Amino acid sequence: MPDYLTARLKDFTGEKQWNQIIEQNANSAREVLIGKRSSARLIKDALDRFCMDAGMDDVLGGSHTKEIVVADGEIVEEILLQAKKYHADVIVMGARKGFLSDSRIGHCIKSVMRQCHLPVMVVPQDIR
């Protein structure tokens, strides 16, 4: 994992929780490396645990539905395809500082907003 991403995750979760996550997932990572488990399954499990730990497992008294999708492909096309496939109500995209500039992520956000009939929520990097 790139150092900048590790640093962002540590900032988001806190040092103590980050270390717990690393310990809990060491065995899972080994399973992925030796082919016993898919990386997509590992990512989905980790995101499910994160949502549960953050209290997002029973939003709105159980009427909330969430689906974590891990897919490969061209970013904009894949987001639009998955939104259609899962009958999404909204698309939530994360962005770095300056996301409306001509950076790659800015381009993806703008393209999704232009091509999609759904609301697109852009969450800035430093939201707290």
mmCIF file of C-alpha atoms in Angstrom:
data_model
loop_
_atom_site.group_PDB
_atom_site.id
_atom_site.type_symbol
_atom_site.label_atom_id
_atom_site.label_comp_id
_atom_site.label_asym_id
_atom_site.label_seq_id
_atom_site.Cartn_x
_atom_site.Cartn_y
_atom_site.Cartn_z
ATOM 1 C CA MET A 1 0.000 0.000 0.000
ATOM 2 C CA PRO A 2 1.411 3.446 -0.855
ATOM 3 C CA ASP A 3 2.670 5.458 2.117
ATOM 4 C CA TYR A 4 0.304 8.369 1.445
ATOM 5 C CA LEU A 5 -2.687 6.023 1.586
ATOM 6 C CA THR A 6 -1.477 4.378 4.781
ATOM 7 C CA ALA A 7 -1.055 7.815 6.362
ATOM 8 C CA ARG A 8 -4.576 8.863 5.321
ATOM 9 C CA LEU A 9 -6.087 5.682 6.746
ATOM 10 C CA LYS A 10 -4.177 6.110 10.015
ATOM 11 C CA ASP A 11 -5.409 9.714 10.271
ATOM 12 C CA PHE A 12 -8.962 8.597 9.629
ATOM 13 C CA THR A 13 -9.047 5.643 12.019
ATOM 14 C CA GLY A 14 -6.505 6.694 14.631
ATOM 15 C CA GLU A 15 -3.231 4.918 15.400
ATOM 16 C CA LYS A 16 -4.704 2.449 17.909
ATOM 17 C CA GLN A 17 -7.570 1.312 15.680
ATOM 18 C CA TRP A 18 -5.233 1.144 12.660
ATOM 19 C CA ASN A 19 -2.917 -1.234 14.521
ATOM 20 C CA GLN A 20 -5.896 -3.397 15.534
ATOM 21 C CA ILE A 21 -7.063 -3.539 11.915
ATOM 22 C CA ILE A 22 -3.587 -4.572 10.752
ATOM 23 C CA GLU A 23 -3.414 -7.353 13.354
ATOM 24 C CA GLN A 24 -6.928 -8.619 12.605
ATOM 25 C CA ASN A 25 -6.318 -8.705 8.871
ATOM 26 C CA ALA A 26 -2.806 -10.188 8.779
ATOM 27 C CA ASN A 27 -4.157 -13.724 8.379
ATOM 28 C CA SER A 28 -6.672 -12.629 5.753
ATOM 29 C CA ALA A 29 -3.903 -10.954 3.776
ATOM 30 C CA ARG A 30 -1.890 -14.177 3.852
ATOM 31 C CA GLU A 31 -4.918 -16.061 2.496
ATOM 32 C CA VAL A 32 -5.196 -13.590 -0.386
ATOM 33 C CA LEU A 33 -1.492 -13.850 -1.186
ATOM 34 C CA ILE A 34 -1.581 -17.641 -1.382
ATOM 35 C CA GLY A 35 -4.841 -17.669 -3.342
ATOM 36 C CA LYS A 36 -7.186 -19.094 -0.687
ATOM 37 C CA ARG A 37 -9.305 -15.935 -0.639
ATOM 38 C CA SER A 38 -10.061 -13.244 -3.234
ATOM 39 C CA SER A 39 -8.918 -9.686 -2.638
ATOM 40 C CA ALA A 40 -12.418 -8.435 -3.512
ATOM 41 C CA ARG A 41 -13.898 -10.563 -0.695
ATOM 42 C CA LEU A 42 -11.267 -9.260 1.723
ATOM 43 C CA ILE A 43 -12.072 -5.650 0.811
ATOM 44 C CA LYS A 44 -15.821 -6.214 1.158
ATOM 45 C CA ASP A 45 -15.392 -7.902 4.549
ATOM 46 C CA ALA A 46 -13.166 -5.082 5.810
ATOM 47 C CA LEU A 47 -15.622 -2.417 4.633
ATOM 48 C CA ASP A 48 -18.537 -4.289 6.201
ATOM 49 C CA ARG A 49 -16.650 -4.436 9.520
ATOM 50 C CA PHE A 50 -15.780 -0.743 9.244
ATOM 51 C CA CYS A 51 -19.436 0.182 8.646
ATOM 52 C CA MET A 52 -20.534 -1.949 11.589
ATOM 53 C CA ASP A 53 -17.871 -0.420 13.865
ATOM 54 C CA ALA A 54 -18.929 3.062 12.733
ATOM 55 C CA GLY A 55 -22.556 2.312 13.665
ATOM 56 C CA MET A 56 -23.722 2.264 10.056
ATOM 57 C CA ASP A 57 -25.034 -1.300 10.138
ATOM 58 C CA ASP A 58 -28.586 -0.375 11.140
ATOM 59 C CA VAL A 59 -29.152 3.170 9.909
ATOM 60 C CA LEU A 60 -32.811 4.267 9.886
ATOM 61 C CA GLY A 61 -34.003 1.318 11.943
ATOM 62 C CA GLY A 62 -33.111 -1.341 9.412
ATOM 63 C CA SER A 63 -34.687 0.281 6.354
ATOM 64 C CA HIS A 64 -31.270 1.276 5.050
ATOM 65 C CA THR A 65 -29.624 -0.853 2.399
ATOM 66 C CA LYS A 66 -25.951 -0.767 1.552
ATOM 67 C CA GLU A 67 -24.035 -2.701 -1.010
ATOM 68 C CA ILE A 68 -20.272 -2.647 -1.204
ATOM 69 C CA VAL A 69 -19.141 -3.275 -4.756
ATOM 70 C CA VAL A 70 -15.527 -4.006 -5.652
ATOM 71 C CA ALA A 71 -14.980 -4.052 -9.416
ATOM 72 C CA ASP A 72 -12.239 -3.671 -11.994
ATOM 73 C CA GLY A 73 -12.543 -1.543 -15.105
ATOM 74 C CA GLU A 74 -12.531 1.990 -16.432
ATOM 75 C CA ILE A 75 -13.566 4.152 -13.477
ATOM 76 C CA VAL A 76 -16.460 6.181 -14.902
ATOM 77 C CA GLU A 77 -17.932 3.363 -16.992
ATOM 78 C CA GLU A 78 -17.721 0.936 -14.071
ATOM 79 C CA ILE A 79 -19.387 3.339 -11.622
ATOM 80 C CA LEU A 80 -22.260 3.958 -14.038
ATOM 81 C CA LEU A 81 -22.604 0.239 -14.821
ATOM 82 C CA GLN A 82 -22.673 -0.768 -11.148
ATOM 83 C CA ALA A 83 -25.145 2.010 -10.271
ATOM 84 C CA LYS A 84 -27.505 0.705 -12.949
ATOM 85 C CA LYS A 85 -26.940 -2.955 -12.036
ATOM 86 C CA TYR A 86 -27.733 -2.382 -8.343
ATOM 87 C CA HIS A 87 -30.540 0.160 -8.946
ATOM 88 C CA ALA A 88 -28.674 2.760 -6.890
ATOM 89 C CA ASP A 89 -30.444 5.803 -5.482
ATOM 90 C CA VAL A 90 -27.282 7.865 -5.105
ATOM 91 C CA ILE A 91 -23.592 7.655 -5.965
ATOM 92 C CA VAL A 92 -21.090 8.699 -3.298
ATOM 93 C CA MET A 93 -17.565 9.537 -4.429
ATOM 94 C CA GLY A 94 -14.555 10.518 -2.362
ATOM 95 C CA ALA A 95 -12.262 13.316 -3.452
ATOM 96 C CA ARG A 96 -8.907 14.787 -2.629
ATOM 97 C CA LYS A 97 -8.310 18.442 -1.868
ATOM 98 C CA GLY A 98 -8.933 20.466 -4.997
ATOM 99 C CA PHE A 99 -11.203 17.815 -6.515
ATOM 100 C CA LEU A 100 -12.756 20.243 -9.002
ATOM 101 C CA SER A 101 -9.413 20.920 -10.676
ATOM 102 C CA ASP A 102 -8.328 19.060 -13.801
ATOM 103 C CA SER A 103 -6.803 16.186 -11.827
ATOM 104 C CA ARG A 104 -7.725 12.582 -12.692
ATOM 105 C CA ILE A 105 -10.196 12.226 -9.844
ATOM 106 C CA GLY A 106 -11.719 15.586 -10.739
ATOM 107 C CA HIS A 107 -12.229 14.334 -14.277
ATOM 108 C CA CYS A 108 -13.934 11.158 -13.025
ATOM 109 C CA ILE A 109 -16.273 13.039 -10.708
ATOM 110 C CA LYS A 110 -17.236 15.490 -13.453
ATOM 111 C CA SER A 111 -17.780 12.674 -15.957
ATOM 112 C CA VAL A 112 -20.006 10.700 -13.581
ATOM 113 C CA MET A 113 -22.022 13.839 -12.793
ATOM 114 C CA ARG A 114 -22.487 14.595 -16.507
ATOM 115 C CA GLN A 115 -23.432 11.065 -17.561
ATOM 116 C CA CYS A 116 -25.544 9.901 -14.622
ATOM 117 C CA HIS A 117 -29.186 10.664 -13.904
ATOM 118 C CA LEU A 118 -28.662 9.943 -10.176
ATOM 119 C CA PRO A 119 -27.567 12.418 -7.512
ATOM 120 C CA VAL A 120 -23.799 12.311 -6.980
ATOM 121 C CA MET A 121 -22.481 13.176 -3.518
ATOM 122 C CA VAL A 122 -18.824 14.195 -3.378
ATOM 123 C CA VAL A 123 -17.179 13.727 0.020
ATOM 124 C CA PRO A 124 -14.027 15.805 0.526
ATOM 125 C CA GLN A 125 -10.873 14.214 1.903
ATOM 126 C CA ASP A 126 -10.687 16.145 5.162
ATOM 127 C CA ILE A 127 -14.268 15.801 6.362
ATOM 128 C CA ARG A 128 -14.473 15.388 10.119
#
